[in-house]
Amino acid sequence: MNTPTSTELDAIKSLKQIAREEFILPGTAICGGCGGLEALRLAAKALGPKTVFVNAAGCFTLLAVFPYTPFKGAWLYTTMASAPAGAQGVRDALDVLMARGKISPENNVEVVVVAGDGSTYDMALSATSGAIFRGLDFWYFCYDNESYGNTGMQMSSATPYGARTQTTPATTQTRAGTEHGKKDLFEIWRAHRPAYLATVSPRFPIDLTNKFLKAKHLRGPKLFIAHAPCPTGWLYDPEQTADYARLAVETGVFALKEAVDGVVTHTYVPRRKRPVEDYLQGQGRYRHLFEPVRNEEAIKQIQTQVDRYWENVHETTGAAR
Amino acid sequence: MSTGKLLTGNAAAAWAARLADVDYIPAFPITPQTEIVELLAQWSASGEMPARFVSMDSEHSMLTAAGAAAAAGARVFTATSSQGLLYGFEVLYTIAGWRTPLVLVNVSRALASPITLEADHNDILSARDTGFLQIHAETCQEIVDSILMAYRLAEDQRVMLPVLVNLDGFTLSFTREPVILPTPAEVSEFLPLYQPRHAFIRGDRPMAQGAAVLGGVPYSYFRYQQHLAQENALTVHEEIAQEFAARFGRRYGLTESFMLDDAEQVLVMSNAFATKGKAAVQRWRAQGVKAGLLRLRVFRPFPARQIAAALAGRRAVAIIDQNLAPGLGGITYQEIASALYQENLRPPLMSVIGGLGGKDISEAEFDAVLLDLQRLAQGERVKSPRLLYTRVEQERMRTLLKIAGKEVRA
């Protein structure tokens, strides 16, 4: 096993440079085609074996079901609203135990919060704000499947405008389904000036890996929002996860970007954006926008939102205008 | 050499955490607990304590950080009160389920609504089923001693559960009493360094903690384990109490018997107001009444056998609850009645509610309880639960209601 792990390398250029070793093993109770798990699998390769995943209630709670765990690292299930506080406790404990000579520095681990968007955007927003404010040296991995997925696809504040969920049904009164826009968590987090902040997609593994490798050099909050296409909740065939992950980026619906010390750079600027319809159509959660009659107004609103967003991004540098 | 100091209950709690040489203190302020974390913040900042102190964003976060740090292998102390305990409530069950041995001090304060500041025990008793052990202190000395004993208890391999140590807001938290503080050397002999064997996070020994279970079979197993560990704690506490007495000269039982040997009329009380009960007992003894008091101290595990043994054969027993379960009555009354049910010499019992929101229990109210106890001993029926409220208090309340524009019938 002389294959170098990605932890030993700097920015990579090809898929072959991603570590072959798996740190999250298969065979869990997570849905087939889970985009979030694929993103976490890639993230774990960059993070390496010495990790503790501090989990919030959500889909990924089912990763570690007694007596099994798929992780080569450690795991601690906390609550839905306080995984970042759990990370604080673990980080502080390890720091003070090392400072007092009670454990050796070789036993130090990276502390990684794993939370869905229901926890991240809603319940744990204040606990996360607290952890970032305190400058906690930790990782936050949000798998954003844009709904309360583990309970069966109810609206969260990450649910985008136009998506139908179990609690925001499409009716003659509420034709768009979800009528709120998605909360801009990236900007909320960015206002806290974390050491590092990025969005990642499981279909852009080199971009994802490089962001984690880059963040490894930084102390402080390292925060990631992972686009997590969800066949079970978004209602498409599990084998299409990679397609929807790619389409989200190429239509410009999901922007790949990072912020270092608050300065935003888009790491991928779709040159000729495909129409949002290419992404929406085919997902069951958007079907009511196309059948039985097209909801032109809603589709246009989604397209306009995306266009407006990219108008403010410099095409070649990816910087915010 | 041990040293005597005049300390408030809060300062006593802080000193105990300092002497226990804790590694970590996540904190959040709430009246009447705040003085504890302020002192610990000062000592941590100045280097007088090697512990790490961190100000958290809520009690929910604070308790999560506390439990997670204990799960990582640190010795952890924290404190809260009232609304704070309830705000972090789900985390109490979580921490107990993790089997992490931390100590949490609760400074009792009555619960909103209406929002208020002074003590009663609805806050701490709401946590009775969480899996935390509970020790209720009467004096500032007992706070120090109970916290030191609590770490031994929590970290014992036969227990491995967190402990709540309770003290009353205002009546104890802000009352100065003489306290003998043991030296750090004396404490470290009694309470050696915490060596985690079950709960820790280490790069070379990864472990999944708090993993989900599917179905009732593993769930029941882990819950039963908590119960069995609580049962073990009854024995472990006695071992620790004996060693503590040998080292420091103060002996604490699961319960405390006061003038109980030949007592016929018995009060059952807990926490700081037990001192008032003891004063009433002494007064009655001077009048020739064979009165006594049983103080509840270790409330979880519930020492049912000891309580039954202390109360069986008495002529009448009044359980004074400084708490109220609306629609039911006193909370500890129910547990004591059930502890006595199997006894052949079951005494007649009555339930009394008093001291809610820090309301005083006056001599006259104690005397009214004694009158009831004597009637009860004669085989008469008395009102139970009796809600203590004096005529003077009723008049004061009527005035307040009048100002609020509410007329009440006399």
XYZ file of C-alpha atoms in Angstrom:
731
model
C 0.000 0.000 0.000
C 2.389 2.696 -1.181
C -0.336 4.764 -2.792
C 0.016 8.263 -1.407
C -3.108 9.507 0.334
C -4.356 12.864 -0.786
C -3.488 14.198 2.654
C 0.150 14.179 1.593
C -0.378 16.144 -1.564
C -1.261 19.653 -2.457
C -3.703 20.648 -5.178
C -4.506 17.744 -7.447
C -5.180 17.838 -11.168
C -6.542 14.410 -11.933
C -8.891 11.866 -10.431
C -5.988 9.452 -10.157
C -4.487 11.658 -7.484
C -7.421 11.071 -5.145
C -6.567 8.559 -2.439
C -7.547 5.001 -3.318
C -8.049 4.135 0.302
C -11.594 4.343 1.568
C -12.267 5.877 4.986
C -16.018 5.302 4.860
C -16.769 1.722 3.944
C -19.851 0.549 2.038
C -22.764 -1.404 3.430
C -24.658 1.241 5.359
C -28.393 1.832 5.624
C -28.135 5.048 3.582
C -30.281 5.221 0.394
C -28.713 4.063 -2.852
C -27.570 7.018 -4.943
C -27.175 9.386 -1.972
C -25.255 12.397 -3.270
C -24.405 13.500 0.238
C -22.661 10.259 1.099
C -20.596 10.407 -2.096
C -19.475 13.916 -1.184
C -18.620 12.808 2.363
C -16.720 9.794 1.013
C -14.545 12.123 -1.061
C -14.135 14.554 1.835
C -13.012 11.722 4.130
C -10.284 10.767 1.657
C -8.875 14.277 1.914
C -9.243 14.354 5.707
C -7.518 11.024 6.304
C -7.988 8.464 9.066
C -7.564 10.548 12.221
C -10.994 12.079 12.399
C -14.028 12.198 14.627
C -17.342 12.799 12.913
C -19.678 14.662 15.231
C -23.095 13.965 13.848
C -26.381 15.840 14.107
C -29.730 14.055 13.828
C -30.474 13.517 10.158
C -30.117 10.954 7.377
C -26.509 10.221 8.299
C -27.459 9.152 11.805
C -28.104 5.821 10.130
C -24.458 5.518 9.093
C -23.438 4.168 12.496
C -26.000 1.686 13.766
C -24.849 -0.427 16.690
C -22.707 -2.531 16.466
C -21.520 -1.299 13.058
C -19.747 1.812 11.870
C -18.525 2.443 8.318
C -15.942 4.954 9.518
C -12.257 4.303 10.005
C -12.304 7.354 12.244
C -14.374 7.960 15.362
C -18.029 8.949 15.570
C -20.176 10.768 18.091
C -23.899 11.217 17.629
C -25.098 14.366 19.403
C -28.487 16.028 18.830
C -30.087 17.856 15.942
C -29.382 21.350 17.240
C -25.954 21.089 18.797
C -23.408 19.120 16.770
C -21.132 22.211 16.524
C -21.230 22.445 20.326
C -20.283 18.777 20.422
C -17.348 19.598 18.151
C -16.419 22.393 20.566
C -16.403 19.977 23.492
C -14.300 17.401 21.661
C -11.821 19.954 20.255
C -11.410 21.700 23.614
C -11.067 18.402 25.453
C -8.350 17.145 23.106
C -6.539 20.489 23.295
C -6.576 20.667 27.073
C -5.656 16.986 27.452
C -2.679 17.520 25.125
C -1.703 20.736 26.917
C -1.781 18.900 30.251
C 0.202 15.997 28.830
C -2.640 13.528 29.351
C -2.685 12.438 25.697
C 0.038 12.557 23.078
C -0.220 14.838 20.033
C -0.219 11.720 17.785
C -3.639 10.954 19.161
C -5.037 14.269 18.041
C -7.877 14.054 15.502
C -9.653 16.365 13.068
C -13.096 17.242 14.416
C -15.763 17.184 11.701
C -19.402 18.119 12.152
C -21.676 16.147 9.838
C -25.147 17.601 9.534
C -27.961 17.831 7.050
C -29.589 21.039 5.920
C -32.474 20.683 8.379
C -30.019 20.830 11.238
C -27.633 23.288 9.582
C -30.040 25.861 8.140
C -32.644 25.641 10.906
C -32.102 24.102 14.331
C -28.322 24.372 14.681
C -27.866 27.787 13.086
C -27.283 29.462 16.445
C -24.969 26.714 17.745
C -22.963 26.980 14.503
C -22.849 30.747 14.742
C -21.468 30.319 18.263
C -18.778 27.872 17.168
C -17.646 30.093 14.276
C -17.730 33.171 16.507
C -15.447 31.386 18.980
C -13.021 30.617 16.157
C -13.289 26.893 16.797
C -10.751 24.871 14.824
C -13.135 22.405 13.207
C -14.705 21.208 9.975
C -18.363 21.488 9.150
C -19.764 19.251 6.446
C -23.369 20.044 5.565
C -24.982 17.556 3.211
C -27.654 19.725 1.687
C -30.477 17.712 0.175
C -32.741 20.722 0.446
C -35.317 19.185 2.766
C -35.862 17.273 5.968
C -34.903 14.137 4.102
C -34.692 11.560 6.861
C -38.299 12.188 7.844
C -39.443 11.893 4.237
C -38.907 15.202 2.409
C -40.514 18.025 4.334
C -39.631 21.654 3.649
C -36.535 23.052 5.360
C -35.218 26.554 4.925
C -32.817 25.049 2.363
C -35.692 23.970 0.117
C -35.578 26.009 -3.099
C -38.447 27.971 -4.553
C -40.604 25.766 -6.763
C -39.803 22.419 -5.143
C -42.690 20.381 -3.878
C -42.292 18.744 -0.487
C -44.615 16.831 1.811
C -45.309 20.006 3.766
C -45.319 22.386 0.802
C -47.544 20.569 -1.666
C -48.372 21.996 -5.066
C -52.032 22.971 -5.038
C -54.195 25.419 -6.974
C -53.532 27.846 -4.110
C -49.782 27.155 -3.864
C -48.871 26.430 -7.470
C -45.102 26.572 -6.968
C -45.076 24.190 -4.020
C -42.409 25.860 -1.886
C -42.933 29.585 -2.243
C -40.016 30.755 -0.089
C -36.558 31.096 -1.565
C -33.686 29.017 -0.229
C -31.889 30.593 2.719
C -28.458 31.886 1.668
C -26.410 29.984 4.225
C -23.136 30.692 2.431
C -23.599 34.421 2.995
C -24.819 33.948 6.561
C -21.707 31.920 7.348
C -19.482 34.280 5.385
C -20.650 37.203 7.534
C -18.958 35.397 10.453
C -15.592 35.520 8.603
C -14.663 31.838 9.016
C -11.147 30.754 8.064
C -12.527 28.868 5.083
C -15.905 28.401 3.488
C -16.805 26.492 0.326
C -19.534 24.769 -1.602
C -18.776 21.375 -3.100
C -20.462 18.890 -5.395
C -19.979 15.118 -5.472
C -19.803 15.338 -9.299
C -16.788 17.679 -9.106
C -14.395 15.506 -7.084
C -11.208 17.363 -7.996
C -12.716 20.698 -6.998
C -14.021 19.098 -3.782
C -10.717 17.438 -2.912
C -8.693 20.579 -3.546
C -10.960 22.616 -1.303
C -10.473 20.203 1.569
C -6.722 20.055 0.965
C -6.514 23.828 0.892
C -8.503 24.152 4.121
C -6.183 21.685 5.855
C -3.559 24.404 6.064
C -5.920 26.740 7.893
C -6.802 26.912 11.562
C -10.304 27.877 12.569
C -13.753 27.108 11.187
C -13.608 25.280 7.832
C -17.140 25.091 6.511
C -18.533 23.145 3.574
C -21.946 23.021 1.967
C -22.179 19.869 -0.144
C -24.852 19.669 -2.806
C -26.586 16.375 -2.049
C -28.935 15.168 -4.796
C -31.436 12.873 -3.124
C -33.225 10.286 -5.270
C -35.597 9.361 -2.469
C -36.751 12.901 -1.800
C -36.259 14.584 -5.162
C -37.900 11.646 -6.882
C -35.584 10.457 -9.627
C -33.795 7.197 -10.326
C -30.746 6.637 -8.029
C -28.448 6.127 -11.028
C -29.113 9.745 -12.088
C -27.526 11.322 -8.997
C -24.315 12.167 -10.823
C -26.328 13.714 -13.695
C -28.354 15.973 -11.440
C -25.265 16.930 -9.454
C -23.572 17.958 -12.709
C -26.667 19.707 -14.110
C -27.103 21.734 -10.916
C -23.645 23.184 -11.486
C -23.867 23.577 -15.268
C -27.223 25.319 -15.147
C -25.768 27.634 -12.514
C -28.363 26.595 -9.917
C -25.615 25.435 -7.570
C -22.530 27.649 -7.592
C -19.147 26.128 -6.778
C -17.277 28.712 -4.766
C -15.095 29.383 -1.770
C -14.425 32.232 0.589
C -11.068 32.730 2.251
C -11.105 35.458 4.885
C -14.438 36.506 3.472
C -13.243 36.988 -0.135
C -15.413 34.979 -2.526
C -14.081 33.167 -5.580
C -16.114 30.939 -7.867
C -14.050 27.859 -8.552
C -16.091 26.924 -11.602
C -17.922 29.386 -13.824
C -20.250 27.705 -16.322
C -19.356 29.442 -19.599
C -22.570 28.749 -21.419
C -25.095 27.976 -18.781
C -27.655 25.390 -19.700
C -31.270 26.421 -19.069
C -32.506 25.591 -15.560
C -35.214 23.453 -17.106
C -32.549 20.851 -17.915
C -31.988 20.462 -14.196
C -35.578 20.794 -13.030
C -37.284 18.551 -15.537
C -37.146 14.919 -14.618
C -37.048 15.517 -10.862
C -40.368 14.520 -9.310
C -40.214 17.431 -6.892
C -40.471 19.887 -9.815
C -42.899 17.878 -11.953
C -45.844 20.150 -11.100
C -44.009 22.999 -12.846
C -44.275 21.090 -16.138
C -47.391 18.913 -15.839
C -50.279 18.950 -16.448
C -49.642 22.541 -17.537
C -46.383 24.416 -17.628
C -46.016 26.991 -14.874
C -44.102 29.459 -17.069
C -44.043 32.086 -14.378
C -42.360 29.829 -11.823
C -39.831 28.403 -14.280
C -38.984 31.913 -15.409
C -38.578 33.077 -11.850
C -36.058 30.304 -11.155
C -34.140 31.142 -14.370
C -34.147 34.851 -13.548
C -32.823 34.182 -10.055
C -29.955 32.139 -11.474
C -29.160 34.712 -14.181
C -29.142 37.542 -11.683
C -26.771 35.617 -9.461
C -24.226 35.032 -12.223
C -24.446 38.629 -13.482
C -22.540 39.465 -10.324
C -19.735 36.997 -10.988
C -16.707 37.809 -13.117
C -16.561 35.234 -15.964
C -12.817 34.684 -15.981
C -11.698 35.252 -12.391
C -14.787 33.910 -10.669
C -14.657 36.852 -8.270
C -17.752 38.639 -7.078
C -18.298 41.852 -9.023
C -3.988 21.537 56.103
C -7.653 22.065 55.418
C -8.702 25.659 55.664
C -11.947 27.235 56.852
C -13.497 30.007 54.796
C -16.779 31.881 54.694
C -18.220 30.923 51.322
C -21.505 31.317 49.502
C -23.054 28.156 48.102
C -22.006 29.233 44.644
C -18.407 29.855 45.694
C -18.419 26.489 47.454
C -19.460 24.804 44.194
C -16.752 26.642 42.253
C -14.120 25.689 44.836
C -15.125 22.053 44.594
C -14.674 22.113 40.804
C -11.273 23.731 41.300
C -10.224 21.162 43.865
C -11.467 18.334 41.621
C -8.889 19.610 39.100
C -11.357 19.507 36.216
C -10.062 19.798 32.643
C -12.958 21.599 31.054
C -15.760 24.011 31.919
C -18.269 25.015 29.237
C -20.460 27.760 30.666
C -23.544 29.883 30.183
C -24.812 32.431 32.698
C -28.165 32.196 34.458
C -29.324 33.604 37.783
C -28.763 32.372 40.484
C -25.932 30.174 39.203
C -23.794 32.814 37.462
C -21.346 33.387 40.325
C -20.101 29.795 39.925
C -19.022 30.237 36.308
C -17.708 33.751 36.971
C -15.325 32.421 39.592
C -14.240 29.542 37.369
C -13.712 31.969 34.469
C -11.441 34.114 36.650
C -9.422 31.184 37.946
C -9.039 29.675 34.470
C -8.040 33.014 32.948
C -5.468 33.745 35.649
C -3.944 30.274 35.442
C -4.943 29.372 38.996
C -6.799 26.478 37.382
C -5.332 24.585 34.407
C -8.847 23.978 33.076
C -10.129 25.313 29.775
C -13.137 27.593 30.194
C -15.404 28.404 27.267
C -18.497 30.630 27.095
C -21.138 28.813 25.101
C -24.147 30.119 23.192
C -26.897 28.371 25.193
C -27.386 25.697 27.825
C -28.248 23.259 25.056
C -24.851 23.886 23.497
C -23.175 24.032 26.898
C -24.441 20.621 27.918
C -23.574 19.147 24.520
C -20.024 20.499 24.786
C -19.791 19.177 28.341
C -20.929 15.695 27.350
C -18.783 15.627 24.210
C -15.685 16.683 26.153
C -16.362 13.940 28.676
C -16.823 11.543 25.760
C -13.388 12.663 24.569
C -11.922 11.717 27.953
C -11.797 14.973 29.917
C -12.998 15.594 33.471
C -15.789 18.112 33.023
C -17.708 20.478 35.276
C -20.564 22.790 34.462
C -23.507 24.460 36.140
C -26.938 25.767 35.318
C -30.299 26.548 36.824
C -34.006 26.368 36.150
C -34.881 27.476 32.596
C -31.334 26.652 31.571
C -31.673 23.066 32.726
C -34.907 22.779 30.777
C -33.442 24.466 27.687
C -30.768 21.776 27.579
C -33.109 19.009 28.654
C -32.740 16.547 25.761
C -28.982 16.685 26.195
C -29.305 15.335 29.747
C -30.707 12.084 28.403
C -28.057 12.116 25.668
C -25.155 12.499 28.108
C -26.472 9.791 30.414
C -26.858 7.499 27.395
C -23.235 8.179 26.434
C -22.302 7.007 29.952
C -20.018 9.997 30.418
C -19.086 10.818 34.015
C -19.370 14.593 34.325
C -20.726 16.678 37.194
C -23.421 19.275 36.608
C -24.484 21.623 39.392
C -28.052 22.860 39.335
C -28.910 25.876 41.423
C -32.613 25.407 41.960
C -34.907 28.163 40.831
C -38.660 27.971 40.242
C -39.816 27.623 36.649
C -41.695 30.083 34.462
C -44.454 30.939 33.966
C -44.693 33.252 35.881
C -40.990 33.943 35.569
C -39.324 34.331 38.952
C -35.944 33.967 40.666
C -36.124 32.088 43.927
C -35.914 28.398 44.601
C -38.132 25.417 44.349
C -37.425 21.969 42.985
C -39.510 21.562 39.877
C -36.366 22.191 37.830
C -34.161 19.518 39.375
C -36.958 16.986 39.818
C -37.888 17.263 36.154
C -34.500 15.643 35.518
C -35.253 12.677 37.768
C -35.715 10.232 34.874
C -32.801 11.395 32.722
C -30.284 8.822 33.968
C -28.257 11.442 35.899
C -27.574 10.643 39.535
C -28.816 13.374 41.863
C -27.411 14.624 45.157
C -29.282 17.405 46.970
C -27.235 19.554 49.352
C -28.418 21.320 52.486
C -25.342 23.346 53.434
C -22.390 25.022 51.726
C -20.046 22.426 53.243
C -22.183 19.670 51.815
C -21.950 21.272 48.354
C -18.157 20.992 48.360
C -18.197 17.485 49.765
C -20.971 16.256 47.471
C -19.244 17.517 44.326
C -15.990 15.787 45.271
C -17.892 12.595 46.058
C -19.895 13.001 42.849
C -16.762 12.704 40.689
C -15.741 9.516 42.484
C -19.249 8.158 42.010
C -19.548 9.175 38.357
C -16.132 7.830 37.389
C -16.535 4.513 39.200
C -16.520 1.672 36.652
C -19.651 0.230 38.237
C -21.511 3.499 37.671
C -20.193 5.562 34.719
C -23.069 8.019 34.778
C -23.221 11.810 35.098
C -24.215 13.401 38.408
C -26.382 16.423 39.144
C -25.589 18.146 42.425
C -28.394 20.431 43.542
C -28.293 23.484 45.753
C -31.054 25.987 46.364
C -30.944 29.371 44.678
C -30.655 32.354 47.039
C -31.195 30.391 50.285
C -27.926 28.551 49.672
C -26.362 30.034 46.534
C -26.018 33.501 48.099
C -25.733 32.528 51.762
C -22.295 32.609 53.332
C -21.481 29.739 55.642
C -18.208 28.561 57.153
C -16.747 25.900 54.863
C -13.717 23.710 55.413
C -11.850 23.298 52.140
C -9.552 20.298 51.876
C -6.134 20.907 50.337
C -5.500 19.955 46.681
C -3.147 17.214 47.905
C -5.826 15.748 50.169
C -8.344 15.861 47.329
C -6.026 14.249 44.799
C -5.569 11.311 47.168
C -9.319 10.900 47.466
C -10.029 11.716 43.806
C -7.166 10.578 41.565
C -6.750 11.643 37.908
C -9.567 10.525 35.653
C -8.416 7.629 33.465
C -11.168 7.052 30.906
C -11.554 3.398 30.016
C -14.842 3.401 28.121
C -15.425 6.882 26.726
C -12.605 8.660 24.904
C -11.586 9.948 21.491
C -8.068 8.996 20.407
C -6.452 8.890 16.996
C -5.124 5.379 17.582
C -8.346 3.936 19.003
C -11.291 5.154 16.921
C -14.660 4.284 18.396
C -18.270 5.073 17.528
C -20.069 6.641 20.482
C -23.764 7.340 20.705
C -24.462 5.092 17.712
C -28.103 4.579 16.795
C -29.845 1.309 17.590
C -32.656 -0.207 15.611
C -35.444 -1.837 17.561
C -36.275 -2.392 21.187
C -33.843 -5.209 21.891
C -30.611 -3.188 21.890
C -32.459 -0.107 23.137
C -33.874 -1.902 26.183
C -30.485 -3.430 26.885
C -28.737 -0.063 27.062
C -31.533 1.505 29.112
C -31.504 -1.402 31.568
C -27.747 -0.953 31.866
C -28.343 2.605 33.058
C -30.798 1.364 35.664
C -28.448 -1.346 36.901
C -25.606 1.173 37.113
C -27.873 3.439 39.178
C -28.587 0.517 41.492
C -24.856 -0.106 41.804
C -24.431 3.517 42.793
C -26.279 2.881 46.078
C -23.484 0.568 47.208
C -20.713 2.602 45.617
C -21.953 5.743 47.347
C -21.727 4.052 50.734
C -18.140 2.930 50.035
C -17.174 6.421 48.940
C -18.978 8.047 51.878
C -17.081 5.823 54.277
C -13.739 6.659 52.726
C -14.669 10.336 52.664
C -15.547 10.204 56.366
C -12.253 8.480 57.181
C -10.295 11.130 55.294
C -12.253 14.272 56.086
C -14.343 13.431 59.152
C -17.728 14.164 57.613
C -20.076 11.234 56.969
C -22.863 11.521 54.414
C -25.568 8.920 54.031
C -27.967 8.369 51.175
C -30.455 10.070 53.489
C -29.923 11.983 56.725
C -31.782 11.159 59.901
C -32.347 14.047 62.302
C -33.657 13.251 65.799
C -35.261 10.248 64.225
C -34.426 7.460 66.695
C -37.579 7.568 68.800
C -39.537 9.968 66.605
C -43.266 9.439 66.198
C -44.125 12.437 64.016
C -41.745 12.741 61.111
C -41.129 15.374 58.459
C -39.482 14.432 55.168
C -37.698 17.311 53.451
C -34.750 18.035 51.175
C -32.241 20.789 50.331
C -31.808 24.056 52.265
C -35.310 24.276 53.724
C -34.587 21.037 55.604
C -32.725 23.367 57.991
C -36.033 25.082 58.739
C -37.627 21.675 59.279
C -34.869 20.730 61.699
C -35.463 23.958 63.645
C -39.169 23.104 63.897
C -38.311 19.589 65.109
C -36.004 21.004 67.797
C -38.705 23.443 68.881
C -41.279 20.631 69.100
C -38.853 18.397 70.988
C -38.482 21.193 73.561
C -42.268 21.067 73.903
C -42.123 17.314 74.504
C -43.292 16.244 71.046
C -41.428 13.218 69.724
C -40.680 14.719 66.317
C -37.928 13.915 63.814
C -36.868 14.649 60.254
C -35.659 12.544 57.380
C -33.712 14.501 54.778
C -33.583 13.195 51.243
C -30.028 13.568 49.972
C -29.221 11.081 47.210
C -32.376 11.285 45.154
C -31.148 9.206 42.178
C -30.616 6.376 42.639
C -33.698 6.481 44.853
C -32.750 4.829 48.165
C -36.187 3.235 48.627
C -35.007 0.590 51.096
C -33.284 3.115 53.358
C -36.272 5.437 53.238
C -38.716 2.638 54.026
C -36.549 1.496 56.940
C -36.378 5.045 58.308
C -40.121 5.663 58.093
C -41.726 2.278 58.828
C -43.484 2.144 62.191
C -43.738 5.939 62.680
C -47.065 7.239 63.914
C -47.417 9.810 61.110
C -45.248 11.188 58.321
C -45.563 14.484 56.415
C -43.662 14.779 53.167
C -43.014 18.445 52.476
C -42.490 18.939 48.760
C -40.974 22.208 47.578
C -42.375 21.469 44.133
C -45.752 20.929 42.562
C -46.968 18.554 39.899
C -50.267 20.282 39.098
C -53.063 17.775 39.113
C -51.059 15.345 41.224
C -49.404 17.126 44.158
C -45.925 16.630 45.564
C -43.392 14.720 43.502
C -41.285 13.137 46.236
C -44.469 12.176 48.119
C -45.354 9.750 45.340
C -41.949 8.111 45.409
C -41.877 7.791 49.192
C -45.391 6.357 49.290
C -44.344 3.739 46.759
C -41.181 2.954 48.750
C -43.355 2.251 51.794
C -46.059 0.242 50.074
C -44.459 -3.151 50.788
C -43.882 -2.361 54.468
C -46.073 -4.075 57.060
C -45.679 -1.143 59.440
C -46.662 1.473 56.872
C -47.105 4.849 58.581
C -50.010 7.117 57.632
C -48.698 9.697 55.161
C -49.654 13.191 54.205
C -48.431 15.393 51.412
C -47.588 19.048 51.992
C -46.655 21.606 49.349
C -44.599 24.567 50.566
C -41.808 26.938 49.657
C -42.750 27.330 45.998
C -40.789 30.102 44.298
C -38.817 30.549 47.522
C -41.897 31.330 49.637
C -41.021 30.956 53.295
C -42.313 28.127 55.436
C -43.047 29.893 58.710
C -43.120 28.431 62.214
C -46.905 28.708 62.136
C -47.042 26.635 58.966
C -44.816 23.965 60.475
C -47.113 23.989 63.519
C -50.146 23.510 61.275
C -48.401 20.507 59.716
C -47.695 19.094 63.180
C -51.364 19.470 64.099
C -52.290 17.518 60.999
C -49.675 14.882 61.830
C -51.134 14.440 65.299
C -54.651 14.066 63.860
C -53.317 11.638 61.289
C -51.682 9.631 64.099
C -55.097 9.432 65.832
C -56.501 7.877 62.696
C -58.284 11.022 61.508
C -58.287 12.037 57.876
C -56.449 15.205 56.880
C -56.359 17.164 53.673
C -53.581 15.932 51.413
C -51.896 17.498 49.589
C -52.052 20.515 51.863
C -51.029 23.718 50.051
C -49.281 25.956 52.585
C -50.302 29.608 52.443
C -50.764 31.879 55.446
C -53.522 34.374 56.079
C -50.990 37.227 55.978
C -49.748 36.000 52.596
C -53.296 35.774 51.359
C -53.903 39.395 52.414
C -50.741 40.529 50.627
C -51.826 38.680 47.513
C -55.277 40.228 47.690
C -53.690 43.680 47.710
C -51.614 42.801 44.658
C -54.674 41.486 42.852
C -56.554 44.676 43.677
C -53.767 46.773 42.164
C -53.919 44.538 39.079
C -57.628 45.314 38.836
C -58.795 41.859 39.889
C -61.340 41.769 42.685
C -61.484 38.486 44.547
C -64.080 37.170 46.943
C -63.012 37.000 50.579
